[in-house]
CSV table of C-alpha atoms in Angstrom, one decimal:
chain,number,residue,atom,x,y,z
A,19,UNK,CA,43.5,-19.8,-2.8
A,20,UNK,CA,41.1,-22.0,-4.8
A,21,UNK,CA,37.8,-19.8,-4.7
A,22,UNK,CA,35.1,-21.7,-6.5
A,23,UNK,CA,31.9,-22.3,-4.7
A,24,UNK,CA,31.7,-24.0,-1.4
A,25,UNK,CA,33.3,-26.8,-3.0
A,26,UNK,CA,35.9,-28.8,-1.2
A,27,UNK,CA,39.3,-28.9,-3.0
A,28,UNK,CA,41.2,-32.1,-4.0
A,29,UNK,CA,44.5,-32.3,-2.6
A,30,UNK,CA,47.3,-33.0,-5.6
A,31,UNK,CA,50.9,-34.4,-4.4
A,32,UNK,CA,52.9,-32.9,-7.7
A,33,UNK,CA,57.1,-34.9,-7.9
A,34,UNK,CA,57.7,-34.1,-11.4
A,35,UNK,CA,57.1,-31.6,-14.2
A,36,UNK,CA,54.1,-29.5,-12.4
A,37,UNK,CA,56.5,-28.6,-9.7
A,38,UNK,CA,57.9,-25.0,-9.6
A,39,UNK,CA,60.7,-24.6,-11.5
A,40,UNK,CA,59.9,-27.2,-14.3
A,41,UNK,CA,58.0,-27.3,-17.7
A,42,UNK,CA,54.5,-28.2,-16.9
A,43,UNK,CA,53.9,-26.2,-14.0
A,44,UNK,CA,52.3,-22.8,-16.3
A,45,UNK,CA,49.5,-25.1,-15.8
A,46,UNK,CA,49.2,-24.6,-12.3
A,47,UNK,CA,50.1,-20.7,-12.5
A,48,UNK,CA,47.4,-20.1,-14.4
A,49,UNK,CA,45.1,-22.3,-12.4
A,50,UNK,CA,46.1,-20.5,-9.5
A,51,UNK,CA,45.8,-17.1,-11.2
A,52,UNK,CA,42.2,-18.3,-12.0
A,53,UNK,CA,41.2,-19.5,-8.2
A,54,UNK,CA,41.3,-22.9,-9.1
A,55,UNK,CA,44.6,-24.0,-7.3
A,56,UNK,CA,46.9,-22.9,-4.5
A,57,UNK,CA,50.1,-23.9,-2.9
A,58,UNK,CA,49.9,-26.0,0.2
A,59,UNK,CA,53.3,-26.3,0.7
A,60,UNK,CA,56.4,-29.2,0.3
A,61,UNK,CA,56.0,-32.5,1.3
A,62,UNK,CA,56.8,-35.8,1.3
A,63,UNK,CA,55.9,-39.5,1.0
A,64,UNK,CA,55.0,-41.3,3.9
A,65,UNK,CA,55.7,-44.9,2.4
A,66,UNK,CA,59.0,-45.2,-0.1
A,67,UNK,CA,57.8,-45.3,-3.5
A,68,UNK,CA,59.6,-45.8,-6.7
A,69,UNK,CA,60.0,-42.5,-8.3
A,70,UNK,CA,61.7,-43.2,-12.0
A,71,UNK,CA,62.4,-41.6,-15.3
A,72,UNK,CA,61.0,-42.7,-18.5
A,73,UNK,CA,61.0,-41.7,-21.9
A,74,UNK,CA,62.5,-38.0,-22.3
A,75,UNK,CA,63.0,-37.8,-18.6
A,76,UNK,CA,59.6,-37.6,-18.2
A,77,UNK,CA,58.9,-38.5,-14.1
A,78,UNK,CA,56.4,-41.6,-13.4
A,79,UNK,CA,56.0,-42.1,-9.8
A,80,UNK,CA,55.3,-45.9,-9.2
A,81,UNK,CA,52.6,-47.3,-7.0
A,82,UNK,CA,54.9,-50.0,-5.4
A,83,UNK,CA,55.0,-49.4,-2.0
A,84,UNK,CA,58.3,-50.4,0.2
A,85,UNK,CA,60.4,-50.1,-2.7
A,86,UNK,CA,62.1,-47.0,-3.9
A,87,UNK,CA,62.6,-43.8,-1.3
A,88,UNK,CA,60.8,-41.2,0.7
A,89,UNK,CA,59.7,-38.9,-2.6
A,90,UNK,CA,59.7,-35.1,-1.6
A,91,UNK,CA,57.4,-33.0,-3.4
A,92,UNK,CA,54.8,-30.2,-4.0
A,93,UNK,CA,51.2,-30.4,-2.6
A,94,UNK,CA,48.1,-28.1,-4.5
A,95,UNK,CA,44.4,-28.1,-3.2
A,96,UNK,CA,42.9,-27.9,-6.6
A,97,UNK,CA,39.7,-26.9,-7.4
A,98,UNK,CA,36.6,-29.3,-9.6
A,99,UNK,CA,37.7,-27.4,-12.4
A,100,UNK,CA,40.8,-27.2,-12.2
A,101,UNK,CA,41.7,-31.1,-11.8
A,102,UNK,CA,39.9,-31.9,-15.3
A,103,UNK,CA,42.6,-29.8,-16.8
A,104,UNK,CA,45.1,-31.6,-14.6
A,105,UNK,CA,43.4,-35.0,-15.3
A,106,UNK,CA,43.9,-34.3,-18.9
A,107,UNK,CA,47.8,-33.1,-18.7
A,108,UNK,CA,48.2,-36.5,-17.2
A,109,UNK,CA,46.2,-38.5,-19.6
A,110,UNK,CA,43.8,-40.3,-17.3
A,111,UNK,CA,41.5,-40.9,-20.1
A,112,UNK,CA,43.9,-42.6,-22.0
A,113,UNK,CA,46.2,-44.7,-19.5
A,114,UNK,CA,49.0,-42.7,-19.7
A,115,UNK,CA,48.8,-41.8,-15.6
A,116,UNK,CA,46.3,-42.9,-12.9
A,117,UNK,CA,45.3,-40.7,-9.7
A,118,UNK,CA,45.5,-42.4,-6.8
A,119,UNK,CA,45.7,-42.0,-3.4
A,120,UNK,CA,48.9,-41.5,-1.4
A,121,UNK,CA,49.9,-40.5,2.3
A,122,UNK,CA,52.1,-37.7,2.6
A,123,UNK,CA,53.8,-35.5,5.4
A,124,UNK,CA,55.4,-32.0,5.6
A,125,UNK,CA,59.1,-32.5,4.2
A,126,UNK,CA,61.7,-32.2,6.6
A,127,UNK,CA,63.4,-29.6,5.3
A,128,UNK,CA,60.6,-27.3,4.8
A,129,UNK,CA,58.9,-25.0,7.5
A,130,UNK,CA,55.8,-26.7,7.0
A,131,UNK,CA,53.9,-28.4,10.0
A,132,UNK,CA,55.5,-31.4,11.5
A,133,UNK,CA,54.3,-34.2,12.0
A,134,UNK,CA,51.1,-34.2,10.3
A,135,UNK,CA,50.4,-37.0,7.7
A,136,UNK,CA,47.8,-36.5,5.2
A,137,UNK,CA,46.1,-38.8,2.5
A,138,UNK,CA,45.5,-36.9,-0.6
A,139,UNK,CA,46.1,-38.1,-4.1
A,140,UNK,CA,49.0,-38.2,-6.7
A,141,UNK,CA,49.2,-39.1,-10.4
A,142,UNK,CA,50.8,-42.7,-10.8
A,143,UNK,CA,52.3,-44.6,-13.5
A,144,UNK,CA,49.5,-46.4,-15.4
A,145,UNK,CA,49.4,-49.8,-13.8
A,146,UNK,CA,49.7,-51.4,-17.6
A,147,UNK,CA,53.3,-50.2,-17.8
A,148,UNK,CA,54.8,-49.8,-14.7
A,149,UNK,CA,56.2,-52.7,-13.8
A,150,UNK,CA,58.1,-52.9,-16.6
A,151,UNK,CA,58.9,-49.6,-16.4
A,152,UNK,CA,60.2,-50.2,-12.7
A,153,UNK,CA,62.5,-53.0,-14.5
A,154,UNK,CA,63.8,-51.2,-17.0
A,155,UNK,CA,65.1,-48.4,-14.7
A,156,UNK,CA,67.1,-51.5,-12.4
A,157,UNK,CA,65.2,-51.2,-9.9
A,158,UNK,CA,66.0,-47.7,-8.9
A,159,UNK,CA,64.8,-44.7,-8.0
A,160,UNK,CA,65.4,-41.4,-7.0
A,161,UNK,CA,64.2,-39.2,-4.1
A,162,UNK,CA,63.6,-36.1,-6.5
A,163,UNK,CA,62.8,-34.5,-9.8
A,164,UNK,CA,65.4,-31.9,-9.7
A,165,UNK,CA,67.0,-30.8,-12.6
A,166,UNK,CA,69.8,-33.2,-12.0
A,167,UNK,CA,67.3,-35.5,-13.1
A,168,UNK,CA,65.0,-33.4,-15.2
A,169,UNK,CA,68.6,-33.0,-17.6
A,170,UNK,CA,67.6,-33.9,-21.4
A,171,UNK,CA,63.7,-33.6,-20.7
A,172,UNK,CA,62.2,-32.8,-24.0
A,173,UNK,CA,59.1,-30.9,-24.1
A,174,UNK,CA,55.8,-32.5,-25.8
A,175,UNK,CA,55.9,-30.7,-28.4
A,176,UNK,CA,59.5,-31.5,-29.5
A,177,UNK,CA,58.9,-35.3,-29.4
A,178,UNK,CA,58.2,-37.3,-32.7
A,179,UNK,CA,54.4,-36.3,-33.3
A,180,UNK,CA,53.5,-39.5,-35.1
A,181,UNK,CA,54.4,-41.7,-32.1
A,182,UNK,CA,51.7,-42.0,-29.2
A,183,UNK,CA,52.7,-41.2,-26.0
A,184,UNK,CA,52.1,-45.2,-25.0
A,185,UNK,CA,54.5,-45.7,-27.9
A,186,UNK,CA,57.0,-44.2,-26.8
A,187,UNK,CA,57.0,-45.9,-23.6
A,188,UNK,CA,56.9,-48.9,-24.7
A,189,UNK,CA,59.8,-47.9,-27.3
A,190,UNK,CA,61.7,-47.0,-24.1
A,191,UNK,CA,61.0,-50.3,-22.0
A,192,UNK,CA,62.0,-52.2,-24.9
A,193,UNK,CA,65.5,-50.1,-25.7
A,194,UNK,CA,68.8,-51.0,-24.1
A,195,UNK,CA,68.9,-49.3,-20.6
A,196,UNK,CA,72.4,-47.9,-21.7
A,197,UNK,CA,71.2,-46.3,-24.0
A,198,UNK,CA,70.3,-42.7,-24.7
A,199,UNK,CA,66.6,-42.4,-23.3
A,200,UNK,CA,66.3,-38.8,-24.7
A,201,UNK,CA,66.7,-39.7,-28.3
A,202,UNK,CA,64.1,-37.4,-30.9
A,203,UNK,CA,64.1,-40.0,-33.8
A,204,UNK,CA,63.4,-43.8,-32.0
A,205,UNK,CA,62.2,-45.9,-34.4
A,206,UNK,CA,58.5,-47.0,-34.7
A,207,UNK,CA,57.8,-50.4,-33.0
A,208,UNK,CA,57.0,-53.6,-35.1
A,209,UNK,CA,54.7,-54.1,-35.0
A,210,UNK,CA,53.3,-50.9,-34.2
A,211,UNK,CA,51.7,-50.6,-30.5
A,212,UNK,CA,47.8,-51.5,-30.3
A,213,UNK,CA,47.3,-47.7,-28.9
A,214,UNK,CA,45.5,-44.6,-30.2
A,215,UNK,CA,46.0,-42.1,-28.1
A,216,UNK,CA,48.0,-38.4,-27.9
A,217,UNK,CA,51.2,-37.1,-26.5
A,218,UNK,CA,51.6,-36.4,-23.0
């Protein structure tokens, strides 16, 4: 249970990679070992929203509401401390994600309370790119991350280090959507994207 202070948490909805099971979520482990984060439970979204793969199988929830599906997913109360080192996994500083609120409810297929609907906050698609990222996936979404979907995700640290992490979304919105998505050697842009920033 986050511990620190008298503080009031901040409520995270987690679809993708910091979920249980997947690559990012030794991040919340050790936040959790530390009293900075603790398991709330599964939910889900209260409005559909597009929830879409993009370079690497890396998960971008969209902030298009009405469009997409009901996304089921984790939900953290997060301590001060531990959201910077959330905020910087997600690359708020440098427009890779956005946090943003969102309205969620317990999942209906977890034990969770019914009925309750919540708004906390989730980590979004920049706004720069997600339209375009919402067109280059047809239009369609899924419901969730599973590993179905999570199939060919390559970790950060396996990705072409000379190629920003904006980079390699734009690479990706600019490919062919038949092809391969997960590809380690995509070709640099040209010209070269206008972005200095790091992997995410």
């Amino acid at each position: 249970m986050v511990t620190e202070g008298t503080e009031k948490p901040t409520i995270i909805f987690t679809y993708g990679t910091l979920k249980r099971g997947f690559s990012n979520h030794v991040l919340l482990q050790d936040m959790i070992a530390a009293g900075d984060a603790s398991f709330l439970g599964v939910y889900q979204t209260v409005d559909r929203l597009p929830l879409v793969c993009g370079p690497y199988r890396v998960p971008f929830l969209l902030n298009f509401p009405g469009s997409g599906e009901h996304v089921r997913g984790e939900l953290y109360a997060v301590s001060a401390r531990g959201l910077i080192r959330m905020d910087e996994l997600e690359g708020i500083t440098r427009a890779h994600y956005e946090r943003l609120p969102i309205k969620i409810r317990p999942d209906e297929e977890s034990e969770s309370e019914s009925g309750k609907t919540m708004e906390v906050e989730a980590y979004y698609a920049h706004r720069n790119y997600a339209e375009a990222l919402w067109k280059r996936n047809g239009e369609k979404g899924f419901r969730c991350y599973t590993e179905k979907e999570a199939k060919g995700y390559v970790k950060r640290k396996d990705r072409p280090q000379h190629l920003t992490f904006l980079e390699q979304i734009g690479i990706f919105i600019s490919s062919n959507p038949n092809s391969c998505c997960c590809n380690k050697n995509l070709p640099v842009p040209s010209p070269p994207l206008p972005v200095n920033v790091v992997n995410h």
